[in-house]
Tab-separated table of C-alpha atoms in Angstrom:
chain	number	residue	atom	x	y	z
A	60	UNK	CA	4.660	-46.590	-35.348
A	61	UNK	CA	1.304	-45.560	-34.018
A	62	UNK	CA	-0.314	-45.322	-30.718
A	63	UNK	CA	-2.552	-47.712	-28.066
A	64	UNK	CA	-4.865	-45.050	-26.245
A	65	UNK	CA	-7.172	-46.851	-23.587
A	66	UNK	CA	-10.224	-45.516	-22.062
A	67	UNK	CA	-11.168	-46.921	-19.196
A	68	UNK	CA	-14.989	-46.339	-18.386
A	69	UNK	CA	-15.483	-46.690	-22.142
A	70	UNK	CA	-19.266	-47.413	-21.719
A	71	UNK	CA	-19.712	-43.500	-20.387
A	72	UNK	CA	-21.812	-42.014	-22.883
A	73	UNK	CA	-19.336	-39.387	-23.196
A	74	UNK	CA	-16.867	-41.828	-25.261
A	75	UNK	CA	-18.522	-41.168	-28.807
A	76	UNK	CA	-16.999	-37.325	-28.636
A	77	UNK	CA	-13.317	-38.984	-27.512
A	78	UNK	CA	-13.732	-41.052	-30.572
A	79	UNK	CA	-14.475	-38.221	-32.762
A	80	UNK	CA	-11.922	-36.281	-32.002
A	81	UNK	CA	-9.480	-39.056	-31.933
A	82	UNK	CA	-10.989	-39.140	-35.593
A	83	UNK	CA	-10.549	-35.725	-36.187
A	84	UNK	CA	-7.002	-35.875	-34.944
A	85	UNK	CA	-5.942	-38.861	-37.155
A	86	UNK	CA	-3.176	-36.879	-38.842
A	87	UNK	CA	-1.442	-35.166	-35.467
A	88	UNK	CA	-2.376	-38.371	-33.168
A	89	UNK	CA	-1.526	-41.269	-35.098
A	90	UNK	CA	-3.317	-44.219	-32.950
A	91	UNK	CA	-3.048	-48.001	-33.902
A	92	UNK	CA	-5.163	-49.167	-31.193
A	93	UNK	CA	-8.289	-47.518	-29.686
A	94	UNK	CA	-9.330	-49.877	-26.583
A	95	UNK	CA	-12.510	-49.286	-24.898
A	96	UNK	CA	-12.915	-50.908	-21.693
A	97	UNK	CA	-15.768	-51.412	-19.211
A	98	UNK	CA	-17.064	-53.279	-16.397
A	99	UNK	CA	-20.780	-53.020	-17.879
A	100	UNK	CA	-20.053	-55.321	-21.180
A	101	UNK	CA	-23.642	-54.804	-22.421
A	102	UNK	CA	-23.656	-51.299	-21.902
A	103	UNK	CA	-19.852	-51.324	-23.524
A	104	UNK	CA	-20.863	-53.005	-26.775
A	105	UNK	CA	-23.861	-50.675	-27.497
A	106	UNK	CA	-21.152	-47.679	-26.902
A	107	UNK	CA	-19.270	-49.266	-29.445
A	108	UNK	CA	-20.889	-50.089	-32.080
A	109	UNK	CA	-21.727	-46.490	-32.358
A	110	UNK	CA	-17.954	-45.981	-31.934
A	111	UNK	CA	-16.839	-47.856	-34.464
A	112	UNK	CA	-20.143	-46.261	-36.803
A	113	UNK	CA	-18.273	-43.314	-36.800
A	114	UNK	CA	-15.138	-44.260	-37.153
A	115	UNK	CA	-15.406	-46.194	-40.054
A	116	UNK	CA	-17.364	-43.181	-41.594
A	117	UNK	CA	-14.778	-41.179	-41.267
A	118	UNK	CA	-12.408	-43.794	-42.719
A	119	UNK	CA	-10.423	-43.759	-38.797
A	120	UNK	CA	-6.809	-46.226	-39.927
A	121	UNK	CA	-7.431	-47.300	-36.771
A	122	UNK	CA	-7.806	-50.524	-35.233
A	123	UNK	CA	-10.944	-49.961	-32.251
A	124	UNK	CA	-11.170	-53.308	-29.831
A	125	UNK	CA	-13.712	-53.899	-26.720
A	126	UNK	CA	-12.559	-55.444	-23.282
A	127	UNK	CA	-13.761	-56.143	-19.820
A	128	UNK	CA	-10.652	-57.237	-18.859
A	129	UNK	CA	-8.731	-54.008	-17.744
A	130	UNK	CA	-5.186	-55.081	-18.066
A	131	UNK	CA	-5.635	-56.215	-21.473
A	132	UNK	CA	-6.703	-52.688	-22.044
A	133	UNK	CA	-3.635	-50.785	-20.856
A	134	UNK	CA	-1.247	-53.364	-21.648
A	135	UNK	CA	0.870	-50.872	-23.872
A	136	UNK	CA	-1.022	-48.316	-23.722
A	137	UNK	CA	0.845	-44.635	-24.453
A	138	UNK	CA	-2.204	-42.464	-23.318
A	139	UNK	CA	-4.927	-43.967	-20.513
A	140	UNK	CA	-7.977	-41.842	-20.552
A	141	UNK	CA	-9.777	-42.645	-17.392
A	142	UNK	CA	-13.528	-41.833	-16.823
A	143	UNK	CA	-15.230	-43.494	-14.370
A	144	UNK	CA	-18.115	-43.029	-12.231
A	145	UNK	CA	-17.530	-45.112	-9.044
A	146	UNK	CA	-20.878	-46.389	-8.340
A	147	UNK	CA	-22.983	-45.259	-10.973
A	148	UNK	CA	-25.246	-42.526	-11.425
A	149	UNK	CA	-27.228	-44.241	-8.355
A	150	UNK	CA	-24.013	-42.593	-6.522
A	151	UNK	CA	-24.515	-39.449	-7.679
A	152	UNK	CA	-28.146	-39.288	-6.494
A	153	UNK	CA	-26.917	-39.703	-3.351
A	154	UNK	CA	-24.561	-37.160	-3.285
A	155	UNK	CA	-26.597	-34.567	-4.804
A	156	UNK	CA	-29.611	-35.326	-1.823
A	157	UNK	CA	-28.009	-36.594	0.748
A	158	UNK	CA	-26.538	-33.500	1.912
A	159	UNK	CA	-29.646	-31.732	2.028
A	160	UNK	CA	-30.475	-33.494	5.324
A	161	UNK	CA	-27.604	-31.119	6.925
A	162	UNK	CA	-28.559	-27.937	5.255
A	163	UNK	CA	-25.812	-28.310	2.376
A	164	UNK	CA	-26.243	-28.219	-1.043
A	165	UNK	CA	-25.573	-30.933	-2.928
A	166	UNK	CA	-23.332	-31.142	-6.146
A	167	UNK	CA	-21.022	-34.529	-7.634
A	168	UNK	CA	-17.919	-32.585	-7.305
A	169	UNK	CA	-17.848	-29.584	-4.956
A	170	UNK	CA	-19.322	-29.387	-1.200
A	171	UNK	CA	-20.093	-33.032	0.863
A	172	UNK	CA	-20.979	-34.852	-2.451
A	173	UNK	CA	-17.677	-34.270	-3.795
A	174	UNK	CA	-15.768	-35.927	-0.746
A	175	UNK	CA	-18.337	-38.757	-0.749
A	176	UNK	CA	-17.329	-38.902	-4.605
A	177	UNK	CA	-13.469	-38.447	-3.716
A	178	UNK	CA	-13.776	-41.242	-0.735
A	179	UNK	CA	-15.360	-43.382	-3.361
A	180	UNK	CA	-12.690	-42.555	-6.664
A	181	UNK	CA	-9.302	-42.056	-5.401
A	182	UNK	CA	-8.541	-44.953	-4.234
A	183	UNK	CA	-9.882	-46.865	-7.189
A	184	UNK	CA	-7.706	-44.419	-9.637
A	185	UNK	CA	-4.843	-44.914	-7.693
A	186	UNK	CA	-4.932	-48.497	-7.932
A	187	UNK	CA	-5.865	-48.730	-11.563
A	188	UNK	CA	-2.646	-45.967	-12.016
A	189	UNK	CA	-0.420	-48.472	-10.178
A	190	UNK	CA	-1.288	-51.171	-13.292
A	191	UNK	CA	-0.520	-48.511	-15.445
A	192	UNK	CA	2.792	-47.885	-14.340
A	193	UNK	CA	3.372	-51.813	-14.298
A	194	UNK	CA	1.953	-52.607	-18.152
A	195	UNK	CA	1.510	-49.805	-20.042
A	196	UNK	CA	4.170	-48.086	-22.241
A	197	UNK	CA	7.356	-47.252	-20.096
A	198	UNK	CA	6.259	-43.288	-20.969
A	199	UNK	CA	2.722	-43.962	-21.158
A	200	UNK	CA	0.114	-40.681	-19.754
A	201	UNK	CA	-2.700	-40.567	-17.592
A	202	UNK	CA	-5.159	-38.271	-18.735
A	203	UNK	CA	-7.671	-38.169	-15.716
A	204	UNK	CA	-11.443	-37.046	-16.757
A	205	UNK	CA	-12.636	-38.719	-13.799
A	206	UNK	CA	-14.140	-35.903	-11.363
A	207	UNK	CA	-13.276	-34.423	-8.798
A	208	UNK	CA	-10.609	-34.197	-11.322
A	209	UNK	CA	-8.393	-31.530	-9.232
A	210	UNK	CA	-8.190	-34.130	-6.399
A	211	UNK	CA	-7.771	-37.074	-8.359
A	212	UNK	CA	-5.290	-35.517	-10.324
A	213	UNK	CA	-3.527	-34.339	-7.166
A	214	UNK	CA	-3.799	-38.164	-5.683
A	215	UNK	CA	-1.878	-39.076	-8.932
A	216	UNK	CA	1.029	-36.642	-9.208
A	217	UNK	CA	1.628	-37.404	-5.132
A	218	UNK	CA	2.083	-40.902	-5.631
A	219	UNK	CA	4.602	-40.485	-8.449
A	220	UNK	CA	2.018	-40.965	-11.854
A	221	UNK	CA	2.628	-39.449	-15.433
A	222	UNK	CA	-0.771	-37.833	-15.256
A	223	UNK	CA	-2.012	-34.605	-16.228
A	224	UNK	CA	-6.065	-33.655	-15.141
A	225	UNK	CA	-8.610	-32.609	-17.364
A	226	UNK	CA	-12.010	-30.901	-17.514
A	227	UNK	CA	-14.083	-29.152	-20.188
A	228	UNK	CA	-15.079	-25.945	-18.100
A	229	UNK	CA	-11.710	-23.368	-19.872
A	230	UNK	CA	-12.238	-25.106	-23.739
A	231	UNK	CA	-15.885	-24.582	-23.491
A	232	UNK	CA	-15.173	-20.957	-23.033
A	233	UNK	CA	-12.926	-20.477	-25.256
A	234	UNK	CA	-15.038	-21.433	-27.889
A	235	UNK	CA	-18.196	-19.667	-26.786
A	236	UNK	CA	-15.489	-16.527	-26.926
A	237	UNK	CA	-14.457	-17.472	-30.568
A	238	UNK	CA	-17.532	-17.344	-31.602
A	239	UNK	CA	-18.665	-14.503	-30.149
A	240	UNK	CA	-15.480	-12.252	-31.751
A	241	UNK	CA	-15.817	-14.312	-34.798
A	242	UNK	CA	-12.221	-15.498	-34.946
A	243	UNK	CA	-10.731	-19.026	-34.801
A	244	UNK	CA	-10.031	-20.660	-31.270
A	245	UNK	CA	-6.340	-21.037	-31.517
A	246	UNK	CA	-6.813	-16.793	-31.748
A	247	UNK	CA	-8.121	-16.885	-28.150
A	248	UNK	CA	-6.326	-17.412	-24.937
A	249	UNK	CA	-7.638	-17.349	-21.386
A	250	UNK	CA	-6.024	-16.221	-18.174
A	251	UNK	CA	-7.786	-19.022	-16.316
A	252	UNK	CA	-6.644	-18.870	-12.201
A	253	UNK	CA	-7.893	-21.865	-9.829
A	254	UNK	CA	-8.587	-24.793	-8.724
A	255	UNK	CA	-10.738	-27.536	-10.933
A	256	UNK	CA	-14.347	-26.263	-10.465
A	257	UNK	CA	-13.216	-23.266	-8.458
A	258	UNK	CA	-11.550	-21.098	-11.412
A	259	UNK	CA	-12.024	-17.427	-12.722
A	260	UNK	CA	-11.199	-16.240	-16.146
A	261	UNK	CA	-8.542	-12.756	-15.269
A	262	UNK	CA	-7.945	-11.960	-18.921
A	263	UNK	CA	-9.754	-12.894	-22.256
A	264	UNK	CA	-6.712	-11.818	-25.106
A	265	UNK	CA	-8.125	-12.168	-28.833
A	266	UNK	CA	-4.847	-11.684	-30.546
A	267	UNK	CA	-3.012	-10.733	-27.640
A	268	UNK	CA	-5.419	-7.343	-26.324
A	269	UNK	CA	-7.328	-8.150	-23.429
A	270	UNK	CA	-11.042	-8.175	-24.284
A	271	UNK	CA	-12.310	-9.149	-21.064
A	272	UNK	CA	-13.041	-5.378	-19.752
A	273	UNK	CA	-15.309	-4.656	-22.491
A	274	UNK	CA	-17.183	-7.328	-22.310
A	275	UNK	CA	-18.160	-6.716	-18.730
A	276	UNK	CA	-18.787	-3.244	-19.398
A	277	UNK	CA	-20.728	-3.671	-22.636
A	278	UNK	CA	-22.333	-7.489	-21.523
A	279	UNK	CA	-22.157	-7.777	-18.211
A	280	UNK	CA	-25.761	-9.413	-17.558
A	281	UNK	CA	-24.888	-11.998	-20.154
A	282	UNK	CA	-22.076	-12.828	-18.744
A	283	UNK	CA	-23.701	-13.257	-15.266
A	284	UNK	CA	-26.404	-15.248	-16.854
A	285	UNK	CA	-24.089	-18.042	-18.373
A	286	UNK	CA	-21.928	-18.302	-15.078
A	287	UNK	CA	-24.965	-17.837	-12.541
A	288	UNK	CA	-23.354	-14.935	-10.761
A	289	UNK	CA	-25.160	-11.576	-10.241
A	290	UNK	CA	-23.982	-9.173	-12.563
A	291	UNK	CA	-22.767	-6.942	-9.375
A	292	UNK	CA	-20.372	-9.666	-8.331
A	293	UNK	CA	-19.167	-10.077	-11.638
A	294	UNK	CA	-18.424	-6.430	-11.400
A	295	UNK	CA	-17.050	-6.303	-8.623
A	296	UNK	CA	-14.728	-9.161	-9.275
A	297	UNK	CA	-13.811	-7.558	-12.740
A	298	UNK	CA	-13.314	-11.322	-13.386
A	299	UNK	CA	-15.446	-14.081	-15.166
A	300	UNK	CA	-16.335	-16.664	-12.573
A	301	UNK	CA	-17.219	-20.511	-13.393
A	302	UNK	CA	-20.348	-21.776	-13.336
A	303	UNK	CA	-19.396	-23.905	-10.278
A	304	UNK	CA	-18.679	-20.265	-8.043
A	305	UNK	CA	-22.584	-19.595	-7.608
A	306	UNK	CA	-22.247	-22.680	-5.050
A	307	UNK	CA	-20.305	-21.000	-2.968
A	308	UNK	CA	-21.383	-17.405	-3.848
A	309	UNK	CA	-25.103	-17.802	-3.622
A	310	UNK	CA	-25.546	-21.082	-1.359
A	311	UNK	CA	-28.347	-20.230	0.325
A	312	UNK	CA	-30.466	-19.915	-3.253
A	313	UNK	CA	-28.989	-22.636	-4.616
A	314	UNK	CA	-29.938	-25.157	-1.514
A	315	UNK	CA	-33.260	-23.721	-2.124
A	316	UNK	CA	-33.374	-24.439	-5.636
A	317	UNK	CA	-32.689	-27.954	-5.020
A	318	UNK	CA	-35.048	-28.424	-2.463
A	319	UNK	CA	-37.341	-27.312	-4.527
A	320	UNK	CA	-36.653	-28.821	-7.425
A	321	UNK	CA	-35.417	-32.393	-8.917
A	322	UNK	CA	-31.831	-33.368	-9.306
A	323	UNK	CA	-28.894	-32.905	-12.350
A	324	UNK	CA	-28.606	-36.662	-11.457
A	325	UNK	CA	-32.349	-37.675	-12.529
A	326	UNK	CA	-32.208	-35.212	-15.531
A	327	UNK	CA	-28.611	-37.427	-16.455
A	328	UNK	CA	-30.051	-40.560	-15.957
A	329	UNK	CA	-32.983	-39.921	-18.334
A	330	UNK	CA	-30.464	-38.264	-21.366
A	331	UNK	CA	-28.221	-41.307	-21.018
A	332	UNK	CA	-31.116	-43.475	-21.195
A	333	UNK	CA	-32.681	-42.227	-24.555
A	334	UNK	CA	-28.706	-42.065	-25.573
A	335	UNK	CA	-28.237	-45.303	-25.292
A	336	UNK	CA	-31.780	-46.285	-27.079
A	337	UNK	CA	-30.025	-43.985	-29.929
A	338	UNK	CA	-26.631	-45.739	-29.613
A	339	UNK	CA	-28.508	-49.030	-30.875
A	340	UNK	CA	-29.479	-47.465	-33.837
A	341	UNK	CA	-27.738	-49.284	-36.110
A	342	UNK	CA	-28.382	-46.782	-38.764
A	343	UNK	CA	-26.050	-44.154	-36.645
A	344	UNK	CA	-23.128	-42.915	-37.768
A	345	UNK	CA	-22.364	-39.972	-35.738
A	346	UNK	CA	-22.698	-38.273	-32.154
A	347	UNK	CA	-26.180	-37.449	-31.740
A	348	UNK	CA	-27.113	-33.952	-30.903
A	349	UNK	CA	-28.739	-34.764	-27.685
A	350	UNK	CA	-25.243	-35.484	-26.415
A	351	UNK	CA	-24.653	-31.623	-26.032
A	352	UNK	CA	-27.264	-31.983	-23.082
A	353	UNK	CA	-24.991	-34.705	-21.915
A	354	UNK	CA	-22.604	-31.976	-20.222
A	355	UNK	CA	-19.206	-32.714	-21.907
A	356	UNK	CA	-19.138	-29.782	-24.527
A	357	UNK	CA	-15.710	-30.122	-26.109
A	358	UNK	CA	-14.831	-32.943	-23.899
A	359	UNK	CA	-13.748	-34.441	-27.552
A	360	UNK	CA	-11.540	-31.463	-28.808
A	361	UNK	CA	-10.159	-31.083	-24.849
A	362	UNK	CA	-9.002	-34.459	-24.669
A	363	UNK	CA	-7.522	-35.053	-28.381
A	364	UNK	CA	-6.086	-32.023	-28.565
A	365	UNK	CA	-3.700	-32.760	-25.388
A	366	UNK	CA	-3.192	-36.248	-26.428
A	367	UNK	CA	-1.616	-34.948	-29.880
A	368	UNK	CA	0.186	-32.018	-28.106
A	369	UNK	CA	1.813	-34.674	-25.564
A	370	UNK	CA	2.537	-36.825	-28.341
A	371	UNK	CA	3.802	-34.266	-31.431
A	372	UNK	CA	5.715	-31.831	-28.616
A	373	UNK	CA	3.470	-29.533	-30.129
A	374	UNK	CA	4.511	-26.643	-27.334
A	375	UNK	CA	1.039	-24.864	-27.881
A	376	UNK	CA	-0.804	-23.595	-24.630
A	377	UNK	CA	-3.585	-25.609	-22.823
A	378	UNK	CA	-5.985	-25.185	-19.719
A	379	UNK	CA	-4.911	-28.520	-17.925
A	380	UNK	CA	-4.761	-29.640	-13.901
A	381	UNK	CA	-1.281	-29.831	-13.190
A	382	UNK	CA	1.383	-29.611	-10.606
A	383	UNK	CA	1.737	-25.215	-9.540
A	384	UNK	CA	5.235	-25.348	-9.530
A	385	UNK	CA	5.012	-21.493	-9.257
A	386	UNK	CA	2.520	-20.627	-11.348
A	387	UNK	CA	0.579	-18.704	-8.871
A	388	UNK	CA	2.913	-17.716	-5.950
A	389	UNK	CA	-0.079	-17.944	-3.728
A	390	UNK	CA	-0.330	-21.808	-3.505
A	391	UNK	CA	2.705	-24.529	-2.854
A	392	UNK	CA	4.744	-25.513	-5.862
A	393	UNK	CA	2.850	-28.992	-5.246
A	394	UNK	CA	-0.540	-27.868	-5.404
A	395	UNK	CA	-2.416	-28.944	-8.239
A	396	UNK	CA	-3.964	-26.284	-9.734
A	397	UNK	CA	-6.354	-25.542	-13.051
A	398	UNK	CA	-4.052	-22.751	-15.153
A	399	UNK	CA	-2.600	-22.497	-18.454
A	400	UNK	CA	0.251	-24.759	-19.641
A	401	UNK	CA	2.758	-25.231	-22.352
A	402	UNK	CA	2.382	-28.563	-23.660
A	403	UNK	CA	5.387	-30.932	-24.734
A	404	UNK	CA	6.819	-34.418	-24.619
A	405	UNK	CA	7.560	-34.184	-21.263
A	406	UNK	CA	4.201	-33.174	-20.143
A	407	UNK	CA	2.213	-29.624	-19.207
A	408	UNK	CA	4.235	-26.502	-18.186
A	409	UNK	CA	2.097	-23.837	-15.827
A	410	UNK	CA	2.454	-20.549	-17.230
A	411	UNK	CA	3.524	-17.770	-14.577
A	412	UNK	CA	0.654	-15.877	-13.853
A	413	UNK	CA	0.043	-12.642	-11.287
A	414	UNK	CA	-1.020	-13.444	-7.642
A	415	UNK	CA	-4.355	-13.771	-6.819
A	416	UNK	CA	-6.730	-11.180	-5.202
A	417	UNK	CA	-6.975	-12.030	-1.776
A	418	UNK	CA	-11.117	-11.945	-2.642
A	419	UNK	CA	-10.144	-14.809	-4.753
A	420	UNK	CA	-6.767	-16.530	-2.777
A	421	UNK	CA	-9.111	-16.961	0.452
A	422	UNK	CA	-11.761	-19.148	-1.328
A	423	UNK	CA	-8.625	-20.651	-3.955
A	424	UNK	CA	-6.587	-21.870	-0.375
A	425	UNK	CA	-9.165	-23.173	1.800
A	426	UNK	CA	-10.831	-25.455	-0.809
A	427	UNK	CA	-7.327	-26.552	-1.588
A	428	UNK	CA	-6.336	-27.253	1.827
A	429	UNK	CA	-10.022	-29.855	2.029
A	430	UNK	CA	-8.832	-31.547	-0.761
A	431	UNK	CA	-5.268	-32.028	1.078
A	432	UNK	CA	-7.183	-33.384	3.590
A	433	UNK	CA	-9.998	-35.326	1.207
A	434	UNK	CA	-7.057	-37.203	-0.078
A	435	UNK	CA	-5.641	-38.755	3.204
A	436	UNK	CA	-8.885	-39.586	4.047
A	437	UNK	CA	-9.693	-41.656	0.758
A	438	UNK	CA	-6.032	-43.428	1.711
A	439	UNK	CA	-6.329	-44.014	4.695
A	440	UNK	CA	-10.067	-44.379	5.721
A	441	UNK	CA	-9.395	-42.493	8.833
A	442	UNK	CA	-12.647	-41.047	10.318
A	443	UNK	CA	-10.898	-38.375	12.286
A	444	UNK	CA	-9.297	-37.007	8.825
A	445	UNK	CA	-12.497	-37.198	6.642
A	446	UNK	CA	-13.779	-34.955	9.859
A	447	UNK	CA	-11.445	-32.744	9.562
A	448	UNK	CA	-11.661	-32.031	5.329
A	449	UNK	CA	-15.466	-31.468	6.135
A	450	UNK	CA	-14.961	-28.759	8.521
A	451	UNK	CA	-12.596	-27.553	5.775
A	452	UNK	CA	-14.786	-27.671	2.970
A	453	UNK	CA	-16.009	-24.144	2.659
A	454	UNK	CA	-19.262	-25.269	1.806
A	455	UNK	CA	-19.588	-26.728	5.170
A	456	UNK	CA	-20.928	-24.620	7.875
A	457	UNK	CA	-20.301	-26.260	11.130
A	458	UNK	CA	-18.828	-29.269	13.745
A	459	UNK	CA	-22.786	-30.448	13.513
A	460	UNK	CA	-23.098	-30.516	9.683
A	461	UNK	CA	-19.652	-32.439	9.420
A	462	UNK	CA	-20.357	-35.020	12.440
A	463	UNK	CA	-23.687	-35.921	10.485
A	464	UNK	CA	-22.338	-35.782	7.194
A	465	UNK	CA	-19.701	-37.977	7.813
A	466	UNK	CA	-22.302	-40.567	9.739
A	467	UNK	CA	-24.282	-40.371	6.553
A	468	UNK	CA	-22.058	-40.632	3.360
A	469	UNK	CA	-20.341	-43.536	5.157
A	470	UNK	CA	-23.005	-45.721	6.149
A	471	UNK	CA	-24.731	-44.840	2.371
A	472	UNK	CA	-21.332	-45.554	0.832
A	473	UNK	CA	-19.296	-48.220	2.546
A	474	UNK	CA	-19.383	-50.908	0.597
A	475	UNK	CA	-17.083	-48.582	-1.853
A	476	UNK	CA	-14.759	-47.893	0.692
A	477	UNK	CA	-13.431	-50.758	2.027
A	478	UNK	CA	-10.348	-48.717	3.861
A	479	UNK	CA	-12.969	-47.177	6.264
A	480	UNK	CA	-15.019	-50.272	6.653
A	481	UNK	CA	-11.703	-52.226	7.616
A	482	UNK	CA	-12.500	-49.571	11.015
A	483	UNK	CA	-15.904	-49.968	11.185
């Protein structure tokens, strides 16, 4: 018997790569049922028809099926794939220029536009996992995609979900490393440490030998390049930093930058524009290149692949957000954390890995404790908590920064958080 997968957010221009690789997978990830769902129906049936396009092309077995009605969605689902955007990409404007007022950068999932994005997401997620649990299959997965995916994730496991987190950053390496040694992915396998969006790569093996020295010996400007780091840093670190660390190593550039300059929002907002104009097409059969500029690189590959794993008890290792459980001795067994994992039936095993370098565990434990403290504050609307995760966020610098911030992102945002305006 086959599968009902549901993605809710369907509309996101991101869902053509899920449905390819759902395609791609047919043989490993045997789905009856592919349910799209949306609040947006117009925007929903363009995504679609483009959907099905390349579906049928590919001659999917499949049965795909279009809802705005989200419990008809998940009712029986076995895997609930769950991007949203909680307010649009009007939202993420805000978050990406509000915090320039207060001298902060501003970014949709790290720094004060991530806990304006948190405040808005969690408690949304939370609720839409609590239909899950009620109408979906009895063993039916979350697979969260929604950002700030190591919070929401960590929302999730503490209230009791099936959910494992997920995020394109480690499988877009991976393949940029495949390609580079000329060897197939499955021969590369990263000793990726952190937190979502706060992760280093320790170790690159290509058939078990570490290549990762040599590289920053040999390439070390390229390397600093891709993840904006200066090549001394990277160094230094004798690690391969995400993209996301050059917020919090070079914050004073970057603010500038953005002042400077016009937003990741805007440039979004025009590529999903023209995507959509190229969605209509009825002539289209397949993902359109443009959606490369989109920003969800292997989103596709990352989110099949785990799907079949979970399903097929495949035991093959995986970059996932998942519960520590001793993984890195430096963080509580509870801490959700972004590392390596053996994948199975019963859902994502953290690999033991070395403790981190306290260059690295510093940055790795206070961004973890501000999302401890993002969380309760998306619960419970509490103004005195959502204080306090702002003067934890390292990318924060003061009492006077958080007392505006929080003034700010809750007067632009309250009519998405109805927990704080219930104190207002």
């Amino acid at each position: 018997m086959g599968l009902k997968v549901a993605v809710i957010g369907g509309g996101s221009t991101y869902t053509p790569e899920l449905v390819q690789g759902l395609a791609d997978r047919a043989a490993s990830l045997p789905v009856d049922e592919l349910a799209l769902h949306d609040i947006d129906g117009e925007r929903l049936a363009i995504v679609a028809g483009l959907a099905g396009r390349i579906l049928r092309r590919q001659g999917w077995p499949g049965r795909l099926t279009t809802t705005t009605d989200r419990d008809a969605a998940i009712d029986s689902a076995s895997f609930v794939l769950v991007q949203l955007r909680i307010g649009g990409q009007a939202a993420r404007l805000t978050d990406e220029t509000l915090p320039h007022r207060f001298g902060c950068i501003g970014q949709e999932t790290t720094g004060p536009g991530g806990f304006a994005k948190a405040l808005r997401t969690v408690p949304v997620v939370l609720a839409l996992a609590d239909d899950v649990a009620r109408r979906s299959a009895a063993d039916a997965w979350i697979v969260d995609f929604t950002n700030p995916v190591g919070i929401v994730t960590q929302a999730l496991l503490d209230a009791g979900h099936r959910a494992i987190g997920l995020c394109n950053v480690a499988i877009g390496i991976q393949r940029r490393m495949a390609v580079r040694f000329d060897v197939t992915p499955d021969r590369v396998e990263l000793e990726h440490v952190g937190l979502n969006h706060l992760t280093w790569i320790r170790a690159i093996r290509v058939d078990g030998v570490d290549r990762l020295p040599e590289l920053i010996a040999d390439h070390a400007d390229e390397l600093a390049d891709e993840s904006g780091t200066p090549t001394e840093l990277l160094r230094a670190l004798g690690a391969l930093p995400s993209y996301y660390l050059h917020y919090y190593y070079q914050t004073r550039e970057v603010l500038q930058e953005q002042l400077a300059g016009g937003t990741r929002a805007e440039d979004v907002m025009a590529i999903e524009r023209e995507l959509l104009e190229l969605y209509r097409d009825p002539t289209l059969d397949r993902k359109p290149a443009l959606l490369e500029s989109r920003g969800g690189a292997f989103y596709s590959e990352a989110a099949a692949q785990l799907m079949a794993s979970l399903h097929a008890g495949t035991g093959d290792v995986q970059v996932v957000d998942v519960r520590n459980d001793g993984a890195l001795p430096d963080l509580p067994a509870a801490a959700v954390v972004e590392v390596p994992a053996r994948i199975d039936r019963d859902g994502a095993h953290p690999l033991p890995l070395a403790p981190l370098a306290p260059e690295l565990r510093g940055l790795v434990q206070a961004a973890k404790a501000y999302e401890e403290l993002a969380i309760e504050a998306a619960i419970g609307g509490d103004p005195e908590v959502a204080l306090k995760a702002l003067l934890a966020n390292p990318l924060v610098p003061d009492l006077r920064a958080a007392e505006g911030l929080l003034e700010a992102i809750l007067e632009m945002n309250l009519r998405f958080l109805p927990r704080f305006a219930s104190r207002a």
